[in-house]
Short mmCIF file of C-alpha atoms in Angstrom, two decimals:
data_model
loop_
_atom_site.label_atom_id
_atom_site.label_comp_id
_atom_site.label_asym_id
_atom_site.label_seq_id
_atom_site.Cartn_x
_atom_site.Cartn_y
_atom_site.Cartn_z
CA UNK A 1 -19.47 144.81 30.33
CA UNK A 2 -17.92 146.75 27.46
CA UNK A 3 -15.14 149.31 27.76
CA UNK A 4 -17.42 152.34 27.91
CA UNK A 5 -19.60 150.83 30.63
CA UNK A 6 -16.57 149.74 32.64
CA UNK A 7 -15.02 153.21 32.38
CA UNK A 8 -18.24 154.93 33.44
CA UNK A 9 -18.56 152.59 36.42
CA UNK A 10 -14.93 153.21 37.43
CA UNK A 11 -15.44 156.99 37.33
CA UNK A 12 -18.24 156.54 39.86
CA UNK A 13 -16.85 153.73 41.99
CA UNK A 14 -13.47 155.36 42.64
CA UNK A 15 -14.70 158.96 42.31
CA UNK A 16 -11.78 159.45 39.96
CA UNK A 17 -10.75 160.67 36.52
CA UNK A 18 -7.13 159.65 37.15
CA UNK A 19 -5.49 157.14 34.81
CA UNK A 20 -2.26 155.65 36.18
CA UNK A 21 0.33 155.02 33.48
CA UNK A 22 2.67 152.04 33.82
CA UNK A 23 6.01 152.98 32.20
CA UNK A 24 8.62 150.80 33.92
CA UNK A 25 12.16 152.22 33.82
CA UNK A 26 14.60 149.78 35.46
CA UNK A 27 17.10 152.56 36.16
CA UNK A 28 14.58 154.21 38.48
CA UNK A 29 13.49 151.13 40.39
CA UNK A 30 14.20 150.89 44.13
CA UNK A 31 17.44 149.19 45.12
CA UNK A 32 15.85 145.97 46.39
CA UNK A 33 14.37 145.31 42.93
CA UNK A 34 17.52 146.03 40.94
CA UNK A 35 18.70 142.95 39.08
CA UNK A 36 15.67 140.84 39.99
CA UNK A 37 14.30 138.80 37.05
CA UNK A 38 10.70 139.65 37.94
CA UNK A 39 11.39 143.25 38.91
CA UNK A 40 8.89 144.74 36.46
CA UNK A 41 6.04 142.55 37.64
CA UNK A 42 6.81 143.24 41.28
CA UNK A 43 7.17 146.99 40.74
CA UNK A 44 4.04 147.41 38.63
CA UNK A 45 2.05 145.05 40.85
CA UNK A 46 2.89 147.13 43.91
CA UNK A 47 1.92 150.35 42.11
CA UNK A 48 -1.38 148.80 41.00
CA UNK A 49 -2.24 147.59 44.50
CA UNK A 50 -1.36 150.97 46.00
CA UNK A 51 -3.48 153.01 43.57
CA UNK A 52 -6.32 150.74 42.44
CA UNK A 53 -8.94 152.52 44.56
CA UNK A 54 -7.82 155.91 43.23
CA UNK A 55 -7.76 155.23 39.49
CA UNK A 56 -10.35 155.07 36.72
CA UNK A 57 -7.93 153.18 34.46
CA UNK A 58 -4.44 151.73 34.18
CA UNK A 59 -2.37 152.31 31.04
CA UNK A 60 0.74 150.21 30.44
CA UNK A 61 2.94 151.63 27.66
CA UNK A 62 4.04 148.67 25.56
CA UNK A 63 7.36 150.18 24.44
CA UNK A 64 8.75 150.13 27.98
CA UNK A 65 8.21 146.39 28.11
CA UNK A 66 9.11 145.48 24.53
CA UNK A 67 12.43 147.34 24.65
CA UNK A 68 13.48 145.05 27.51
CA UNK A 69 12.11 141.89 25.93
CA UNK A 70 9.67 141.83 28.84
CA UNK A 71 6.42 141.13 27.02
CA UNK A 72 5.93 138.09 29.24
CA UNK A 73 5.96 140.39 32.27
CA UNK A 74 3.48 142.69 30.53
CA UNK A 75 1.23 139.68 29.99
CA UNK A 76 1.55 138.83 33.68
CA UNK A 77 0.70 142.39 34.72
CA UNK A 78 -2.33 142.50 32.42
CA UNK A 79 -3.49 139.14 33.74
CA UNK A 80 -3.07 140.42 37.31
CA UNK A 81 -5.16 143.49 36.53
CA UNK A 82 -7.91 141.44 34.89
CA UNK A 83 -8.07 138.93 37.74
CA UNK A 84 -7.56 141.21 40.76
CA UNK A 85 -9.20 144.43 39.52
CA UNK A 86 -11.60 143.42 36.73
CA UNK A 87 -13.71 146.54 37.34
CA UNK A 88 -10.87 148.91 36.31
CA UNK A 89 -10.28 149.43 32.58
CA UNK A 90 -6.94 148.28 31.15
CA UNK A 91 -5.71 150.49 28.31
CA UNK A 92 -2.80 149.25 26.22
CA UNK A 93 -0.88 152.30 25.02
CA UNK A 94 0.53 151.06 21.71
CA UNK A 95 -0.33 153.82 19.19
CA UNK A 96 -0.53 151.26 16.41
CA UNK A 97 -1.10 152.39 12.84
CA UNK A 98 -1.24 149.98 9.91
CA UNK A 99 -3.78 148.57 7.47
CA UNK A 100 -5.64 145.39 6.65
CA UNK A 101 -4.31 142.09 7.89
CA UNK A 102 -1.48 143.76 9.80
CA UNK A 103 -3.87 145.97 11.75
CA UNK A 104 -5.92 142.88 12.54
CA UNK A 105 -2.84 141.23 14.06
CA UNK A 106 -2.13 144.31 16.17
CA UNK A 107 -5.74 144.16 17.37
CA UNK A 108 -5.33 140.49 18.28
CA UNK A 109 -2.17 141.39 20.20
CA UNK A 110 -3.96 144.05 22.23
CA UNK A 111 -7.27 142.31 22.84
CA UNK A 112 -6.40 138.61 22.83
CA UNK A 113 -2.78 138.37 23.95
CA UNK A 114 -2.92 141.14 26.55
CA UNK A 115 -6.67 141.19 27.18
CA UNK A 116 -6.81 144.98 27.06
CA UNK A 117 -10.14 146.76 27.36
CA UNK A 118 -8.92 149.47 24.99
CA UNK A 119 -5.92 150.33 22.81
CA UNK A 120 -4.48 153.57 21.45
CA UNK A 121 -4.21 153.82 17.65
CA UNK A 122 -2.81 156.26 15.09
CA UNK A 123 -5.29 157.56 12.48
CA UNK A 124 -2.70 158.74 9.95
CA UNK A 125 -3.45 155.90 7.50
CA UNK A 126 -7.19 156.46 7.60
CA UNK A 127 -10.27 154.49 8.60
CA UNK A 128 -9.12 151.14 7.22
CA UNK A 129 -6.22 151.27 9.69
CA UNK A 130 -8.68 151.68 12.60
CA UNK A 131 -11.60 149.52 11.46
CA UNK A 132 -10.02 146.11 12.29
CA UNK A 133 -9.99 147.00 16.00
CA UNK A 134 -13.73 147.56 15.89
CA UNK A 135 -14.36 143.88 15.24
CA UNK A 136 -14.02 143.55 19.02
CA UNK A 137 -17.22 145.49 19.71
CA UNK A 138 -16.83 145.40 23.50
CA UNK A 139 -13.38 147.04 23.42
CA UNK A 140 -12.33 150.67 23.19
CA UNK A 141 -10.46 152.26 20.29
CA UNK A 142 -8.66 155.42 21.43
CA UNK A 143 -7.55 157.53 18.48
CA UNK A 144 -4.69 160.04 18.59
CA UNK A 145 -6.08 163.53 18.00
CA UNK A 146 -4.14 166.40 19.64
CA UNK A 147 -1.08 164.92 21.29
CA UNK A 148 0.75 166.41 24.28
CA UNK A 149 4.16 166.79 22.60
CA UNK A 150 5.23 170.10 21.09
CA UNK A 151 6.12 168.49 17.77
CA UNK A 152 2.53 167.37 17.30
CA UNK A 153 1.81 170.81 15.87
CA UNK A 154 3.98 170.01 12.85
CA UNK A 155 1.05 168.04 11.41
CA UNK A 156 -1.91 168.48 13.75
CA UNK A 157 -2.21 172.21 13.04
CA UNK A 158 -2.12 171.90 9.25
CA UNK A 159 -5.10 173.61 7.61
CA UNK A 160 -7.64 171.12 6.31
CA UNK A 161 -10.56 172.88 4.65
CA UNK A 162 -10.40 175.83 7.02
CA UNK A 163 -9.83 173.86 10.21
CA UNK A 164 -6.71 172.38 11.83
CA UNK A 165 -6.12 168.70 11.18
CA UNK A 166 -6.68 167.68 14.81
CA UNK A 167 -10.22 169.09 14.64
CA UNK A 168 -10.82 167.25 11.38
CA UNK A 169 -9.74 164.02 13.09
CA UNK A 170 -12.08 164.73 16.01
CA UNK A 171 -15.03 165.22 13.64
CA UNK A 172 -14.18 162.14 11.60
CA UNK A 173 -14.10 159.97 14.68
CA UNK A 174 -17.21 161.46 16.27
CA UNK A 175 -19.36 161.63 13.15
CA UNK A 176 -18.21 158.73 10.95
CA UNK A 177 -15.86 156.27 12.64
CA UNK A 178 -17.62 155.80 15.96
CA UNK A 179 -20.23 153.44 14.54
CA UNK A 180 -20.37 151.16 17.56
CA UNK A 181 -19.93 153.84 20.23
CA UNK A 182 -16.52 152.44 21.18
CA UNK A 183 -14.20 155.30 20.23
CA UNK A 184 -12.33 157.79 22.40
CA UNK A 185 -9.65 160.37 21.60
CA UNK A 186 -6.19 161.23 22.89
CA UNK A 187 -5.93 164.96 23.61
CA UNK A 188 -3.01 166.36 25.60
CA UNK A 189 -3.33 168.34 28.82
CA UNK A 190 -0.54 170.59 27.59
CA UNK A 191 -2.97 172.29 25.18
CA UNK A 192 -6.15 173.15 27.16
CA UNK A 193 -7.55 175.49 24.51
CA UNK A 194 -7.41 172.73 21.90
CA UNK A 195 -8.82 170.31 24.46
CA UNK A 196 -11.83 172.59 24.87
CA UNK A 197 -12.29 172.73 21.09
CA UNK A 198 -12.26 168.95 20.85
CA UNK A 199 -14.81 168.66 23.66
CA UNK A 200 -17.17 170.98 21.75
CA UNK A 201 -16.82 168.82 18.64
CA UNK A 202 -17.23 165.35 20.14
CA UNK A 203 -19.81 165.91 22.88
CA UNK A 204 -19.51 163.36 25.67
CA UNK A 205 -16.98 161.07 23.97
CA UNK A 206 -14.29 160.02 26.48
CA UNK A 207 -10.88 161.66 26.20
CA UNK A 208 -7.58 160.13 27.27
CA UNK A 209 -5.58 163.11 28.46
CA UNK A 210 -1.81 162.70 28.92
CA UNK A 211 0.48 165.50 30.00
CA UNK A 212 -0.15 166.25 33.68
CA UNK A 213 2.55 165.43 36.21
CA UNK A 214 6.01 165.15 34.66
CA UNK A 215 4.94 166.88 31.42
CA UNK A 216 3.65 169.90 33.30
CA UNK A 217 0.06 170.13 32.15
CA UNK A 218 -2.11 172.36 34.34
CA UNK A 219 -4.73 170.29 36.16
CA UNK A 220 -7.28 173.08 36.64
CA UNK A 221 -7.12 174.22 33.02
CA UNK A 222 -7.28 170.63 31.81
CA UNK A 223 -10.34 169.72 33.85
CA UNK A 224 -12.26 172.88 33.03
CA UNK A 225 -11.53 172.43 29.33
CA UNK A 226 -12.27 168.74 29.02
CA UNK A 227 -14.93 167.72 31.52
CA UNK A 228 -18.43 166.83 30.41
CA UNK A 229 -21.57 168.33 31.91
CA UNK A 230 -21.66 165.64 34.60
CA UNK A 231 -18.03 166.22 35.55
CA UNK A 232 -16.62 163.08 33.90
CA UNK A 233 -15.55 162.32 30.33
CA UNK A 234 -11.80 162.12 30.89
CA UNK A 235 -9.01 159.70 31.76
CA UNK A 236 -6.32 162.12 32.91
CA UNK A 237 -3.08 160.20 32.78
CA UNK A 238 -0.07 160.57 35.05
CA UNK A 239 2.81 158.12 34.79
CA UNK A 240 6.28 159.14 35.96
CA UNK A 241 5.11 161.57 38.66
CA UNK A 242 3.28 158.70 40.35
CA UNK A 243 5.60 155.78 39.57
CA UNK A 244 8.75 157.52 40.74
CA UNK A 245 7.39 159.79 43.45
CA UNK A 246 9.94 160.95 45.99
CA UNK A 247 9.34 159.06 49.23
CA UNK A 248 8.74 160.91 52.46
CA UNK A 249 9.86 159.61 55.86
CA UNK A 250 8.58 156.10 56.46
CA UNK A 251 7.31 155.62 52.91
CA UNK A 252 8.37 152.97 50.42
CA UNK A 253 7.98 153.52 46.66
CA UNK A 254 4.40 152.19 46.59
CA UNK A 255 3.28 154.35 49.51
CA UNK A 256 4.83 157.40 47.85
CA UNK A 257 3.05 156.54 44.61
CA UNK A 258 -0.24 156.23 46.48
CA UNK A 259 0.22 159.62 48.13
CA UNK A 260 0.89 161.38 44.81
CA UNK A 261 -1.94 159.51 43.08
CA UNK A 262 -4.35 160.51 45.84
CA UNK A 263 -3.20 164.13 45.68
CA UNK A 264 -3.62 164.16 41.90
CA UNK A 265 -7.05 162.50 42.05
CA UNK A 266 -8.20 164.96 44.69
CA UNK A 267 -6.89 167.97 42.78
CA UNK A 268 -8.76 166.82 39.68
CA UNK A 269 -11.92 166.40 41.73
CA UNK A 270 -11.70 169.94 43.14
CA UNK A 271 -12.08 171.39 39.67
CA UNK A 272 -14.40 168.94 37.95
CA UNK A 273 -17.28 169.87 40.27
CA UNK A 274 -16.57 173.59 40.46
#
């Protein structure tokens, strides 16, 4: 099963457009995990188990692991996801951007070392920086388009032949780069009007949508702007709001994460069928 098929099946199976981001921050871990050598694996494993029936994808952010020299724990988490929840897509959030042989090595890292179903990439260096990932025809290539950060406008709104650059990227990917039907785009929830423009350009191409939760993106506006005609088409990511949810009475960190994930999934569902 390729990435697109797995994603479509997960949308249906879990009735969810929610992508759970895995951004481990040791300073925010519960006390009983502080100082433990396998703290990241134990924390992320508990989050995965608590939310696996509520998510359409999991998205570990590689920088949070690499900064701690914890790539071995990232490997363990990816292996756990593949073995325990093989029906849920694993997206490696790496935002790689290089050319030729170097891009090929980054692709090997994502798809062979970590076994990811999809990886995020930066299109700034053009098609030959993205093409090496497409050699793995069953994997997804998720291209940055309109990012959720305010500074993205510094470049993404530049005029390119009468259209902003982010729209040019969307058309390039949809009309030229997506030769094998394996591409998706990153479009932030913090800019619903631009999200709607991208949806018009790319048709039913999946969109990875960061920016709800801690970044403050509006769920209703996001869903109405980005959903496809059948009420799918998006992986709406929430990371910190789920990972570090404030526990209510009787809850541990995983139970709190599950509650917030369920609330977020259900809120998304209210609007995607309206």
